Amino acid sequence: MNAIFGIFLLTLMLITAIAVVRTRNLFVATTLMGIFSLLLAANFFLLDAADVALTEAAVGAGISTVLLLSALSLTAEQEKPGHRGRLLALAVVLVTTLALLHATLDSPRLGDIDAPVHQHVAPWYIENTPTAIDVPNIVTAVLASFRGYDTLGEVFVVFTAGIGVLFLLGHYPHKQAHKPHEGLRHYLIQRLVGRTVIPFILLFGFYVQFHGDFGPGGGFQAGALVAAGIILYALIEGTDRALNIIPKWLLNGMVAGGALLYGGVGIASMLMGGNFLDYSVLSSDPVAGQHLGILLIELGVGITVTGVLLSIFFAFASRKHF
Amino acid sequence: MYIAVALALVLTMGLALIRALLGPSVYDRVLAVNMMGTKTVLLLSVITFAFGRPDFLDLALAYALINFIGVLAVLEFFRKRPELDPENNPDHNAEGAE
């Protein structure tokens, strides 16, 4: 049953993807990308990957549509026809596709009990999480503690990407000469619904942040949700008011501070006699130390992700048009 | 029971996708995306109960909250670029995926 739904949703995704490539109208492409993201999230959910589906919900459905539209408002609506290098691009894509298809023939079937991951990796985590870390969501235990190095790397990737975008777009004028951006605050329905929804989005973001040990979620998802709430505020009240609440220096501090907090937890555990990112030494009880460490590094992840997403949004939104 | 509902929802998503692909106007597409979002929320809720994992209902909640942002972004986009709005510019025909 699951497979039938999966195949149906994947077929819809394929159709959407082809339509995105075929259309010359960039606005249509943006809306179709929104549909693509929704279908993708439903697929993740069918595969029982709730944490990934939550990320896709926050980033794909909410923020990337906003970012694509704000980029689109700075450029033309129609894609410029370009013919050079199309055959080369097609050839590269075809070769890559065939190589990947060939590779999937060797990979074990989905859910195969003899797959290597079910032989020694997953059982080890399932066996050791209750005693060593004692959180119900094993994904959080793996992500934040067992593979804390990888997550530190991911946070620094987000951090670096944010800095890269700000280098290109970040020099927007602080006091704008043109008339302040008013947003949608004169539209009654949008304003009322938005003002009602924003507190719930923020509350849900904090819930996902601090409840990540127990249910789906964690710093990445929470960061995207909080950023989505503030972007909603900026859309309704205008970017100028939003920048008054969260000024640029605070955003820069968040971008760097979250990554610094994550690294700082690692250094602190070294100073207290453990290995880098070994949270067990943070408290007299190893399990309590793990809980404290996970809470702190998830907070660091959330702060950096919020900071980066908001910085990118404001960098686009403070330009001339949007 | 849940399976029948989920099937109906997936079929509705297919119909919404057809409308999004065919257009022809921008509003058709925006409404199709909106409908797709609503159907995704419902599909996720149904699947959580079909699988017996009601704790994953969180996700459907997140979708329901986030969906609104995309619509507002589209509104803001057309407020900023009224020349792209097909209603202000009848010659402009947003043709898409044909």
Short mmCIF file of C-alpha atoms in Angstrom, two decimals, chain A residues 68-285:
data_model
loop_
_atom_site.label_atom_id
_atom_site.label_comp_id
_atom_site.label_asym_id
_atom_site.label_seq_id
_atom_site.Cartn_x
_atom_site.Cartn_y
_atom_site.Cartn_z
CA LEU A 68 12.57 32.72 -4.90
CA LEU A 69 9.81 35.32 -5.26
CA SER A 70 11.96 38.06 -3.76
CA ALA A 71 14.76 37.13 -6.14
CA LEU A 72 12.24 37.07 -9.00
CA SER A 73 10.99 40.55 -8.16
CA LEU A 74 14.53 41.84 -8.87
CA THR A 75 14.69 40.29 -12.30
CA ALA A 76 12.58 39.71 -15.40
CA GLU A 77 9.64 37.35 -15.42
CA GLN A 78 10.51 35.41 -18.53
CA GLU A 79 13.51 33.19 -18.80
CA LYS A 80 15.93 34.31 -21.48
CA PRO A 81 16.18 31.71 -24.21
CA GLY A 82 19.65 30.31 -24.27
CA HIS A 83 20.75 27.64 -26.71
CA ARG A 84 24.45 27.38 -26.11
CA GLY A 85 25.64 24.36 -24.19
CA ARG A 86 22.23 22.74 -23.92
CA LEU A 87 23.33 19.50 -25.56
CA LEU A 88 26.40 19.40 -23.35
CA ALA A 89 24.23 19.90 -20.26
CA LEU A 90 21.83 17.20 -21.42
CA ALA A 91 24.73 14.81 -22.00
CA VAL A 92 26.15 15.46 -18.53
CA VAL A 93 22.75 14.92 -16.93
CA LEU A 94 22.13 11.75 -18.91
CA VAL A 95 25.53 10.27 -18.02
CA THR A 96 25.02 11.13 -14.34
CA THR A 97 21.52 9.65 -14.36
CA LEU A 98 22.69 6.43 -15.96
CA ALA A 99 25.59 6.17 -13.48
CA LEU A 100 23.21 6.72 -10.55
CA LEU A 101 20.69 4.21 -11.95
CA HIS A 102 23.49 1.70 -12.33
CA ALA A 103 24.57 2.36 -8.74
CA THR A 104 21.06 1.85 -7.38
CA LEU A 105 21.01 -1.65 -8.87
CA ASP A 106 23.71 -2.63 -6.37
CA SER A 107 22.09 -0.98 -3.36
CA PRO A 108 19.93 -3.12 -1.09
CA ARG A 109 16.16 -2.91 -1.44
CA LEU A 110 14.26 -0.44 0.74
CA GLY A 111 13.72 -1.97 4.17
CA ASP A 112 15.79 -5.05 3.36
CA ILE A 113 16.75 -6.67 6.65
CA ASP A 114 20.08 -7.81 5.21
CA ALA A 115 21.13 -4.28 4.25
CA PRO A 116 24.45 -3.33 5.88
CA VAL A 117 22.86 -0.45 7.78
CA HIS A 118 20.50 -2.87 9.54
CA GLN A 119 23.31 -5.29 10.35
CA HIS A 120 25.53 -3.25 12.61
CA VAL A 121 24.91 0.53 12.40
CA ALA A 122 21.24 0.94 13.29
CA PRO A 123 21.14 -1.86 15.92
CA TRP A 124 24.09 -0.27 17.72
CA TYR A 125 22.31 3.09 17.93
CA ILE A 126 19.02 1.49 18.97
CA GLU A 127 20.80 -0.53 21.63
CA ASN A 128 23.00 2.22 23.04
CA THR A 129 20.76 5.29 22.90
CA PRO A 130 18.59 4.39 25.94
CA THR A 131 21.59 3.72 28.21
CA ALA A 132 24.04 6.36 26.98
CA ILE A 133 21.79 9.30 26.15
CA ASP A 134 18.26 8.34 27.14
CA VAL A 135 16.19 10.38 24.68
CA PRO A 136 13.19 8.82 22.92
CA ASN A 137 14.02 10.30 19.50
CA ILE A 138 17.01 8.29 18.32
CA VAL A 139 17.44 10.62 15.33
CA THR A 140 18.23 13.46 17.73
CA ALA A 141 20.64 11.26 19.69
CA VAL A 142 22.49 10.27 16.52
CA LEU A 143 22.47 13.77 15.05
CA ALA A 144 23.42 15.72 18.13
CA SER A 145 25.60 13.39 20.14
CA PHE A 146 26.86 10.26 18.40
CA ARG A 147 27.55 12.15 15.17
CA GLY A 148 28.01 15.57 16.72
CA TYR A 149 31.07 16.25 14.54
CA ASP A 150 29.00 15.88 11.36
CA THR A 151 26.34 18.22 12.67
CA LEU A 152 29.02 20.74 13.65
CA GLY A 153 30.19 20.52 10.05
CA GLU A 154 26.65 21.09 8.79
CA VAL A 155 26.26 24.16 10.99
CA PHE A 156 29.47 25.58 9.61
CA VAL A 157 28.25 24.84 6.07
CA VAL A 158 25.10 26.88 6.82
CA PHE A 159 27.27 29.58 8.41
CA THR A 160 29.60 29.69 5.40
CA ALA A 161 26.70 29.75 2.94
CA GLY A 162 25.14 32.66 4.85
CA ILE A 163 28.41 34.59 4.80
CA GLY A 164 28.77 33.90 1.09
CA VAL A 165 25.31 35.27 0.29
CA LEU A 166 25.89 38.31 2.50
CA PHE A 167 29.16 39.06 0.70
CA LEU A 168 27.24 39.21 -2.58
CA LEU A 169 24.03 40.90 -1.41
CA GLY A 170 24.64 42.16 2.10
CA HIS A 171 25.54 45.78 1.39
CA TYR A 172 22.07 47.17 1.44
CA PRO A 173 21.64 50.78 2.56
CA HIS A 174 20.68 51.07 6.18
CA LYS A 175 18.56 54.18 5.89
CA GLN A 176 16.75 53.93 2.61
CA ALA A 177 16.25 57.00 0.48
CA HIS A 178 13.14 55.63 -1.17
CA LYS A 179 9.88 55.44 0.69
CA PRO A 180 9.80 52.85 3.46
CA HIS A 181 8.56 49.43 2.63
CA GLU A 182 5.00 49.14 3.88
CA GLY A 183 4.29 45.49 3.36
CA LEU A 184 0.70 44.30 3.36
CA ARG A 185 -0.36 46.14 6.49
CA HIS A 186 -3.17 47.99 4.71
CA TYR A 187 -4.85 44.74 3.72
CA LEU A 188 -7.23 43.83 6.51
CA ILE A 189 -7.61 40.08 6.08
CA GLN A 190 -3.93 39.40 5.53
CA ARG A 191 -2.98 41.56 8.50
CA LEU A 192 -5.47 39.98 10.88
CA VAL A 193 -4.76 36.40 9.86
CA GLY A 194 -1.03 37.04 9.87
CA ARG A 195 -1.03 38.63 13.31
CA THR A 196 -3.02 35.68 14.63
CA VAL A 197 -0.76 33.09 13.06
CA ILE A 198 2.66 34.59 13.90
CA PRO A 199 2.60 33.82 17.67
CA PHE A 200 1.59 30.23 16.94
CA ILE A 201 4.39 29.79 14.39
CA LEU A 202 6.93 31.14 16.90
CA LEU A 203 5.50 29.00 19.70
CA PHE A 204 5.59 25.95 17.46
CA GLY A 205 9.18 26.81 16.53
CA PHE A 206 10.24 26.89 20.18
CA TYR A 207 8.29 23.68 20.81
CA VAL A 208 10.17 21.96 17.98
CA GLN A 209 13.44 23.39 19.33
CA PHE A 210 13.09 22.16 22.89
CA HIS A 211 10.97 19.08 22.22
CA GLY A 212 13.36 17.69 19.61
CA ASP A 213 14.65 15.05 22.03
CA PHE A 214 11.16 13.56 22.30
CA GLY A 215 9.46 14.10 18.93
CA PRO A 216 10.36 15.03 15.39
CA GLY A 217 12.39 18.18 15.17
CA GLY A 218 15.44 19.96 16.47
CA GLY A 219 17.52 23.02 15.82
CA PHE A 220 17.40 23.02 12.03
CA GLN A 221 13.62 22.75 11.84
CA ALA A 222 13.07 25.18 14.70
CA GLY A 223 15.43 27.72 13.17
CA ALA A 224 13.54 27.57 9.87
CA LEU A 225 10.16 27.86 11.62
CA VAL A 226 11.16 30.87 13.73
CA ALA A 227 12.66 32.50 10.65
CA ALA A 228 9.41 31.80 8.78
CA GLY A 229 7.42 33.52 11.54
CA ILE A 230 9.60 36.63 11.40
CA ILE A 231 9.51 36.65 7.58
CA LEU A 232 5.71 36.58 7.83
CA TYR A 233 5.92 39.62 10.11
CA ALA A 234 8.18 41.35 7.59
CA LEU A 235 5.73 40.59 4.77
CA ILE A 236 2.81 42.05 6.70
CA GLU A 237 4.39 45.00 8.46
CA GLY A 238 7.17 45.78 6.01
CA THR A 239 10.87 44.99 6.18
CA ASP A 240 11.71 48.29 7.85
CA ARG A 241 9.65 47.51 10.94
CA ALA A 242 11.00 43.98 11.01
CA LEU A 243 14.56 45.32 10.83
CA ASN A 244 13.76 47.60 13.76
CA ILE A 245 12.87 44.56 15.85
CA ILE A 246 15.76 42.43 14.68
CA PRO A 247 18.50 44.83 13.64
CA LYS A 248 21.32 43.79 11.38
CA TRP A 249 23.94 43.62 14.13
CA LEU A 250 21.75 41.15 16.02
CA LEU A 251 21.38 39.00 12.90
CA ASN A 252 25.14 38.99 12.35
CA GLY A 253 25.60 38.08 15.99
CA MET A 254 23.12 35.22 15.64
CA VAL A 255 24.82 33.88 12.50
CA ALA A 256 28.18 33.74 14.26
CA GLY A 257 26.95 33.18 17.81
CA GLY A 258 25.09 29.92 17.17
CA ALA A 259 28.08 28.31 15.49
CA LEU A 260 30.26 29.68 18.29
CA LEU A 261 27.96 28.20 20.95
CA TYR A 262 28.17 24.79 19.26
CA GLY A 263 31.97 24.94 19.08
CA GLY A 264 32.10 26.35 22.61
CA VAL A 265 30.25 23.32 24.00
CA GLY A 266 32.90 21.15 22.33
CA ILE A 267 35.74 23.20 23.85
CA ALA A 268 34.04 23.20 27.24
CA SER A 269 33.77 19.43 27.24
CA MET A 270 37.49 19.27 26.36
CA LEU A 271 38.37 21.62 29.24
CA MET A 272 36.33 19.49 31.63
CA GLY A 273 38.37 16.45 30.80
CA GLY A 274 36.46 14.73 28.00
CA ASN A 275 36.86 14.54 24.25
CA PHE A 276 35.70 17.29 21.89
CA LEU A 277 31.86 17.26 21.88
CA ASP A 278 31.72 14.48 24.49
CA TYR A 279 28.88 15.91 26.58
CA SER A 280 29.03 13.25 29.30
CA VAL A 281 31.54 15.29 31.30
CA LEU A 282 29.40 18.45 31.34
CA SER A 283 27.53 17.26 34.42
CA SER A 284 28.30 14.90 37.27
CA ASP A 285 25.79 12.42 35.81
#
